[in-house]
Coordinates of C-alpha atoms and ligand atoms in Angstrom, one line a residue:
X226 CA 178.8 -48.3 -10.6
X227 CA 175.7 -50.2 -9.4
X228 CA 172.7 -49.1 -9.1
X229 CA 170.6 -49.3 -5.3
X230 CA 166.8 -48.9 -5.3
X231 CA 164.4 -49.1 -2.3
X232 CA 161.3 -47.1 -0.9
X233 CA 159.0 -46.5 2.1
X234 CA 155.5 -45.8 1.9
X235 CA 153.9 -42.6 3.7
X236 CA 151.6 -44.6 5.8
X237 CA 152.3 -43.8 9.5
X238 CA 155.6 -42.1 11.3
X239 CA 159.1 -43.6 10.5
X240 CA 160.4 -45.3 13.5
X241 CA 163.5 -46.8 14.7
X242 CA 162.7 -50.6 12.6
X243 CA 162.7 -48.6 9.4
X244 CA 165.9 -46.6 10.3
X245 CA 167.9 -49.4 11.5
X246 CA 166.4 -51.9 9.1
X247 CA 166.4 -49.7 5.9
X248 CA 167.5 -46.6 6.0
X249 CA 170.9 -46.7 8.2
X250 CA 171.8 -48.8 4.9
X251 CA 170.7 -45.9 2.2
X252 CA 173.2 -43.8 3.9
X253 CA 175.7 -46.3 4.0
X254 CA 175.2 -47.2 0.2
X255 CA 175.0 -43.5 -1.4
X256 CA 179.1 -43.4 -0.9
X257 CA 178.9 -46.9 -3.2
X258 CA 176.5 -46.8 -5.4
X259 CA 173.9 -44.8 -7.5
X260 CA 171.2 -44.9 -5.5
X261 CA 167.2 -44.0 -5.8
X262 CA 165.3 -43.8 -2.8
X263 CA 161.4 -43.5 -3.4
X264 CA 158.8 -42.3 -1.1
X265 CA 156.2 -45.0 -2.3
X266 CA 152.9 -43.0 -1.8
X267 CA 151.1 -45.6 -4.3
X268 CA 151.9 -48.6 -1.9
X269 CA 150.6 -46.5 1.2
X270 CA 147.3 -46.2 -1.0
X271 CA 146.3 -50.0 -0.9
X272 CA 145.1 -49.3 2.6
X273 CA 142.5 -46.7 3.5
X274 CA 144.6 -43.1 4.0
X275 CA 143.5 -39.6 4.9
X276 CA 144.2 -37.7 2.1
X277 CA 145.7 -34.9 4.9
X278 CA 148.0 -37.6 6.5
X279 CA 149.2 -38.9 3.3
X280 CA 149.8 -35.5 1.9
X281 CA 151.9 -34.1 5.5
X282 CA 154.0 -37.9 5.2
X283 CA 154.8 -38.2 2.0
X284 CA 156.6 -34.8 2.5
X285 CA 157.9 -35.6 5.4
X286 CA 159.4 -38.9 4.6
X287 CA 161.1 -37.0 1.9
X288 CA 162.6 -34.4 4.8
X289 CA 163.4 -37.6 7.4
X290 CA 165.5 -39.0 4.5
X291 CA 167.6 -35.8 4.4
X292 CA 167.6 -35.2 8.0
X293 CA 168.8 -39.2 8.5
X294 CA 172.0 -38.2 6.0
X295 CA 170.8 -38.7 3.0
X296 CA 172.6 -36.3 0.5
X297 CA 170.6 -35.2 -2.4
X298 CA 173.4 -34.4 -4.2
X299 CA 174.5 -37.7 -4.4
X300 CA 171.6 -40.0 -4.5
X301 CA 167.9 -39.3 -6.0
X302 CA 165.0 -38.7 -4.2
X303 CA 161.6 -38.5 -5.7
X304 CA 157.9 -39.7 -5.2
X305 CA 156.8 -42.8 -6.3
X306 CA 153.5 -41.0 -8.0
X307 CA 155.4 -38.5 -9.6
X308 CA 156.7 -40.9 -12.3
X309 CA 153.6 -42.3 -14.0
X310 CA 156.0 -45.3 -15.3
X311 CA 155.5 -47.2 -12.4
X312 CA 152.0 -47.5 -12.3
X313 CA 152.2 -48.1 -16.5
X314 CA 154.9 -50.9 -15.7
X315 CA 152.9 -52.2 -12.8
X316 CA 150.1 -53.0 -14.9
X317 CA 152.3 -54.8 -17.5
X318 CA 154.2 -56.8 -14.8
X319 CA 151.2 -57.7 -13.7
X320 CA 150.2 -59.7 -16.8
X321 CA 153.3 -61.8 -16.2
X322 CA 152.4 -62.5 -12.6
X323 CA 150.5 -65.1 -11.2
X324 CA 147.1 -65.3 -9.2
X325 CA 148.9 -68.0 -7.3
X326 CA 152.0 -66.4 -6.6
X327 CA 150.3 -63.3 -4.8
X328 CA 148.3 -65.4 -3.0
X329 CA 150.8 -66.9 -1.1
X330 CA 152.1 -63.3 0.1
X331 CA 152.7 -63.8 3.9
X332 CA 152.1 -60.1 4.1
X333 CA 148.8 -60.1 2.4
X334 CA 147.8 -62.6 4.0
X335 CA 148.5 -60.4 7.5
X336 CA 147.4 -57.6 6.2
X337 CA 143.6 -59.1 4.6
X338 CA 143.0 -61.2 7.7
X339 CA 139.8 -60.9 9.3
X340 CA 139.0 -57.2 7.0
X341 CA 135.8 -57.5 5.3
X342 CA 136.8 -55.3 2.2
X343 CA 140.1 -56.2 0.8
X344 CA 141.2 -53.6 -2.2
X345 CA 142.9 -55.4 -5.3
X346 CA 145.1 -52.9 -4.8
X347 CA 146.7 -54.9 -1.6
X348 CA 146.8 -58.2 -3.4
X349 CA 148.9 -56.5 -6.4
X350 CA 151.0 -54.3 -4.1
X351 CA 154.1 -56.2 -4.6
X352 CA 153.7 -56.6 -8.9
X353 CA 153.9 -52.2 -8.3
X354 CA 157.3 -53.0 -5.7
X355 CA 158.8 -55.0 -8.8
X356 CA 157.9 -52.4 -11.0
X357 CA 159.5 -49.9 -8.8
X358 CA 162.5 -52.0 -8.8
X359 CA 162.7 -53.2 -12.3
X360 CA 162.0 -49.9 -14.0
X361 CA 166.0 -48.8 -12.4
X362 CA 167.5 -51.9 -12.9
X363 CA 168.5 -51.7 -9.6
X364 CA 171.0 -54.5 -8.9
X365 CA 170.6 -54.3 -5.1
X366 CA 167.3 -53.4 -2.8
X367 CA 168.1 -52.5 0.6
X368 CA 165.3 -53.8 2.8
X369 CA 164.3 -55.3 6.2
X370 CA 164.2 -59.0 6.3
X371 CA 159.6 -58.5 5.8
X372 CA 160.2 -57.8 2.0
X373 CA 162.5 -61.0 1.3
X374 CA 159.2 -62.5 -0.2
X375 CA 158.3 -59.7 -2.2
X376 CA 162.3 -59.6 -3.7
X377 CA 161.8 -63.2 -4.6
X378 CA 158.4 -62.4 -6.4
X379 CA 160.1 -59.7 -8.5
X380 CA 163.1 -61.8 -9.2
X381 CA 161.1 -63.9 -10.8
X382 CA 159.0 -62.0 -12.5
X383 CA 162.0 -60.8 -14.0
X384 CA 163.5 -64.1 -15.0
X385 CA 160.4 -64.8 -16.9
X386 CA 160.3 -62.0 -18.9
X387 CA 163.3 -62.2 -19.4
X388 CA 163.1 -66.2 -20.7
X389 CA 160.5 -65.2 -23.1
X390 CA 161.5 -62.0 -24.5
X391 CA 165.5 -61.3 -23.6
X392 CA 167.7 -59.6 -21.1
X393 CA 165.2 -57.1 -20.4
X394 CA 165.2 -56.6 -16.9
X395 CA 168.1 -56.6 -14.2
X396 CA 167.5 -59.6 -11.7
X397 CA 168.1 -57.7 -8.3
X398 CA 170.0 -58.7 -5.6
X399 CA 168.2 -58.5 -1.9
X400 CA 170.2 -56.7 0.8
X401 CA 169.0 -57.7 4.0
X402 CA 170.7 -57.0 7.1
X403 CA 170.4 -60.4 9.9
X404 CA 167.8 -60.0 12.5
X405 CA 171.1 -59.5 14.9
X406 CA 172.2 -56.3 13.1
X407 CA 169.0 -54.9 12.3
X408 CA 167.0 -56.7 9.6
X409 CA 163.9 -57.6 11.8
X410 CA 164.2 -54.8 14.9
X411 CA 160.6 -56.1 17.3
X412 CA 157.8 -54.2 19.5
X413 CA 159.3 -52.8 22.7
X414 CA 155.9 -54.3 23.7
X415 CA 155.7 -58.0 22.1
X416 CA 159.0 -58.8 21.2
X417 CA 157.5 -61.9 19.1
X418 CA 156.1 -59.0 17.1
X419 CA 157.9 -56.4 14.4
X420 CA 158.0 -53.0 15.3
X421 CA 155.5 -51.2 13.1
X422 CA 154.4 -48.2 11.7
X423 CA 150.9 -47.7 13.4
X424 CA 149.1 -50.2 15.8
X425 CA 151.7 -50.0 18.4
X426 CA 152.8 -47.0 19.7
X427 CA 154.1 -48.1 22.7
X428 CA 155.8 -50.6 21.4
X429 CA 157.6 -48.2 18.6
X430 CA 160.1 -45.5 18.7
X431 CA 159.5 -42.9 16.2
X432 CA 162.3 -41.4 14.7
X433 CA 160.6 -38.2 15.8
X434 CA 159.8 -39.3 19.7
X435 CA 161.1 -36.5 22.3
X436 CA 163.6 -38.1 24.3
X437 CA 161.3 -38.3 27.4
X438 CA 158.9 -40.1 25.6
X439 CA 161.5 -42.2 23.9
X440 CA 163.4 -43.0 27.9
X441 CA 159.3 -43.8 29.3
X442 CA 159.3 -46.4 25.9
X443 CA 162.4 -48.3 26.6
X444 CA 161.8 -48.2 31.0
X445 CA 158.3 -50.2 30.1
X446 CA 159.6 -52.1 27.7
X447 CA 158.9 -56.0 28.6
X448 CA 161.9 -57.6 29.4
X449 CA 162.7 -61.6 29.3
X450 CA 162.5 -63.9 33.0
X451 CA 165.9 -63.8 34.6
X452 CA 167.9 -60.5 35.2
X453 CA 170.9 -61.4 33.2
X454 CA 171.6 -59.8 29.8
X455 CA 173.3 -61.5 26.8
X456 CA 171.9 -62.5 23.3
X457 CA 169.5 -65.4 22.6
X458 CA 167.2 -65.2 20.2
X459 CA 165.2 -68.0 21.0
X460 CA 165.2 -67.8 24.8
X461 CA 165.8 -64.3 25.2
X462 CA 163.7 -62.6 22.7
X463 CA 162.8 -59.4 24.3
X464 CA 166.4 -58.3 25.7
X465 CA 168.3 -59.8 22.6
X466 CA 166.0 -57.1 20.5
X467 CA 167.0 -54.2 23.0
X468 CA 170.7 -55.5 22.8
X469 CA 170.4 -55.2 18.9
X470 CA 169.3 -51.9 19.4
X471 CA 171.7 -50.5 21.8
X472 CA 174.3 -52.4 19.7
X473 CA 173.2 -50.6 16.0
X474 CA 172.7 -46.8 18.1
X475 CA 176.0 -47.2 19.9
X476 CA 178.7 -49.3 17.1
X477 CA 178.8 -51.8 20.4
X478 CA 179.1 -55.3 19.6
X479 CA 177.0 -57.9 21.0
X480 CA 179.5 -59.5 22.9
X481 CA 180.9 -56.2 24.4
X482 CA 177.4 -55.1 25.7
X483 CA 176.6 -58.5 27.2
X484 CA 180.2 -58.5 29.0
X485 CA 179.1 -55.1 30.7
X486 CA 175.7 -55.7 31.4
X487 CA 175.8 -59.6 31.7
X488 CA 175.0 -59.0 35.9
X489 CA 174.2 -55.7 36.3
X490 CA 170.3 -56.7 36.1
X491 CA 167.9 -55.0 33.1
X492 CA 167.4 -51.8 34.7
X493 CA 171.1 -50.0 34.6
X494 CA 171.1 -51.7 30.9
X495 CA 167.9 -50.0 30.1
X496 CA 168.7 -46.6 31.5
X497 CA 171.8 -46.7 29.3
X498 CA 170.1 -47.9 26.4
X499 CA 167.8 -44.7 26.5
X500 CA 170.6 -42.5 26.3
X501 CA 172.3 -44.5 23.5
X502 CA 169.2 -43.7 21.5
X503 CA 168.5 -40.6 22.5
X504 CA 172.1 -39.5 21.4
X505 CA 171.5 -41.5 18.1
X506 CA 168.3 -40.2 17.0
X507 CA 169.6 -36.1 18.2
X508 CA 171.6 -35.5 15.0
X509 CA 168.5 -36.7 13.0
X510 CA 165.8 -34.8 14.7
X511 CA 168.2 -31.5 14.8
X512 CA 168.5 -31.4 11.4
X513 CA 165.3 -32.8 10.2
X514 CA 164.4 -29.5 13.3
X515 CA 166.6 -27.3 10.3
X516 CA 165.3 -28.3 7.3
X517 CA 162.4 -25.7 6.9
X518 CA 162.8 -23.6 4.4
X519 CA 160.1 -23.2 2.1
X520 CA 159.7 -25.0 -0.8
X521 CA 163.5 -27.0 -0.2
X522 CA 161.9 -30.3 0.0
X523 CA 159.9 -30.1 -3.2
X524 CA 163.2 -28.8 -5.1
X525 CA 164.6 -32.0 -4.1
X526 CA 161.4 -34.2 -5.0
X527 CA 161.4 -32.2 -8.5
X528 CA 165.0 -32.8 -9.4
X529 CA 164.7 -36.4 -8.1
X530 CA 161.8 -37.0 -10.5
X531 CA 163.2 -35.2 -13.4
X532 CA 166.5 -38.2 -13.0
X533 CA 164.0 -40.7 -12.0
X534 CA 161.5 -40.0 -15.1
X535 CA 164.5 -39.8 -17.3
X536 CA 165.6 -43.7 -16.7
X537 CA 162.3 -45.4 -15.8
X538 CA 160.7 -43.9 -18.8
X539 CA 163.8 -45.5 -21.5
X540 CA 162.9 -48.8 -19.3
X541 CA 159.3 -48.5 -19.8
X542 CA 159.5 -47.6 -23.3
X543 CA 162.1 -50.6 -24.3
X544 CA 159.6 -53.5 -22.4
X545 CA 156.1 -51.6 -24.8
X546 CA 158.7 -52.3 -27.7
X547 CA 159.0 -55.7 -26.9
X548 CA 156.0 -57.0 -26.2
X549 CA 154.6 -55.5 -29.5
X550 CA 153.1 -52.2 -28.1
X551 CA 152.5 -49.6 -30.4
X552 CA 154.4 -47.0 -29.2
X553 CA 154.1 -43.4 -29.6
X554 CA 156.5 -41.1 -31.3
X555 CA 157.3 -38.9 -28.4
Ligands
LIG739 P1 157.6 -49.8 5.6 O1 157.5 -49.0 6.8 O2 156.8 -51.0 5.6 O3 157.4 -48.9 4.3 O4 159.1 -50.2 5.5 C1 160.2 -49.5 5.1 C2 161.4 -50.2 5.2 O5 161.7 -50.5 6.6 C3 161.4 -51.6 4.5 O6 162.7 -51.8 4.0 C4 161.1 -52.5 5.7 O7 161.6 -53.8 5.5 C5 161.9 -51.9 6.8 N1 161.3 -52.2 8.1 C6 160.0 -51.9 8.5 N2 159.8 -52.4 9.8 C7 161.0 -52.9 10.2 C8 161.4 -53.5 11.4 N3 160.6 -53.7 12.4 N4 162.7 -54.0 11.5 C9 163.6 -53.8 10.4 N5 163.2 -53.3 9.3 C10 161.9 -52.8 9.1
LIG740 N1 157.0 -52.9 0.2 C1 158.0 -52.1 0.9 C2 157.7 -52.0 2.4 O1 156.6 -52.2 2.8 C3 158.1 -50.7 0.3 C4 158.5 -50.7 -1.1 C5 157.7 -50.4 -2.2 C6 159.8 -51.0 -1.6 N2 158.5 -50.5 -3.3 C7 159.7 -50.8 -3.0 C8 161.0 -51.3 -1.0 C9 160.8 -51.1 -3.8 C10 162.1 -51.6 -1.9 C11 162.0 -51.5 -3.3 O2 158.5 -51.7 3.1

């Protein structure tokens, strides 16, 4: 069976780019594969958190994967932190990676622009995502199209390692949805921009938005000139996003949306595109509304990181081996 990794890191609400992006595939790929779905609390670090924030999300990250249809019975769930092996590995990938490399990370270079104090801990964020990915021997990583450079990276850290010391690690496969069914979902606001996790909030849906904040979202969003609607990227950015969307909530194609709504103007296809996500993102808040009972979340986490542990640790251990590590008798 293959193996699926991927995370998300507790640094702001999930919203609807991470769900159809990401995690609309982890549900899709539990049925497939054996798959290992992190809450990455160590990535969300490399930026300044409050320890109360981080504390509430990483928990609740945990409970929106359940409520979204993940099934702890059949895939693993566990906290990043939790499984000291990824920080250990992170450090050894590390010595295999180069200065150069991360410096051409687009998203550090987003991330570090204009900030006066940049933490290392941003510049190295992606040596701890292959070390995530590696310690599993994941052979696919669902992900929105953002990470693509960061898969690269850790395929080739991989390769390298492997070169020099043997088929060590897996070389993972990226599984990246196009931008047309999901992989890049924009800004309600800036459709030249991705929908993100904090600056935005009127551009970004949150999983957990109450519908009538969710309808007020999508009736401001900023449409395209013209008043017909069908799908071009380049020339139609901002209502080829919203078609995406209403396409991914509803099972719609493309072409079938743009034959209904071709002439009846944006405002009808708007109104409907509320209720699409509105009736899409209902299941998900009812039951993530049902999952309270105490200490449920955590029973997950633990048994995830008891079947996480149990792997990444053998991983860990084999690379120390190789690279002439004294290791402990354990
Ligand atoms: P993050 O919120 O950065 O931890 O991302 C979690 C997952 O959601 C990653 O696989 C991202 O690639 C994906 N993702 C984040 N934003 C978007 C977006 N606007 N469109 C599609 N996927 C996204
Ligand atoms: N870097 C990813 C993001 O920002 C999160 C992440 C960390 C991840 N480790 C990972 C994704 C391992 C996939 C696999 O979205």
């Amino acid at each position: 069976m293959e193996r699926v990794f991927s995370g998300i890191k507790p640094s702001g609400e999930l919203h609807l780019g991470n769900y159809l992006g990401a995690i609309r595939n982890f549900v899709d790929l539990q049925n497939t594969a054996e798959c290992i779905f992190s809450v990455v609390d160590l990535h969300a670090l490399t930026v300044p958190q409050e320890p109360d924030d981080l504390h509430r999300r990483t928990l609740d990250i945990a409970r929106l994967y359940v409520a979204c249809g993940i099934d702890p019975a059949k895939a693993t769930i566990f906290v990043q932190s939790h499984v000291s092996a990824h920080a250990e590995l992170g450090w050894l990938l590390g010595c295999f990676t180069y200065f150069g490399e991360l410096r051409r990370m687009t998203q550090f270079k987003e991330k570090s622009e204009g900030q006066v104090n940049v933490s290392s801990g941003l510049f190295t964020y992606p040596v701890l995502m292959a070390a995530d990915i590696l310690l599993y021997n994941a052979d696919k990583v669902p992900v929105g199209e953002d990470q693509k450079q960061h898969l690269e990276l850790t395929r080739d850290i991989a390769q390298r390692i492997n070169n020099r010391f043997g088929e060590i690690f897996k070389v993972p496969e990226p599984y990246i949805p196009p931008k047309s069914a999901g992989g890049r979902i924009m800004s309600l606001d800036d459709p030249l921009r991705k929908m993100g996790k904090s600056e935005d909030p009127k551009g970004t849906i949150a999983l957990l938005d109450p519908p009538d904040v969710i309808a007020k979202k999508i009736r401001s969003a900023v449409t395209d000139s013209g008043r017909e609607v069908y799908y071009d990227e380049e020339n139609k950015p901002a209502i080829s996003n919203l078609m995406v969307i209403y396409s991914l909530c509803s099972g719609e194609s493309l072409e079938s949306i743009a034959d209904r709504y071709g002439s009846t103007g944006y405002g009808v296809f708007k109104k409907d595109l509320a209720d699409v996500v509105i009736s899409a993102l209902e299941p998900i808040q009812k039951r993530y509304q049902e999952l309270t009972e105490p200490g449920r979340i955590e029973a997950v986490l633990e048994e995830g990181r008891r079947k996480a542990a149990a792997i990444a640790d053998e991983t860990l251990r084999t690379f120390q081996e190789k690279l002439g590590i004294v290791v402990p008798k354990a």
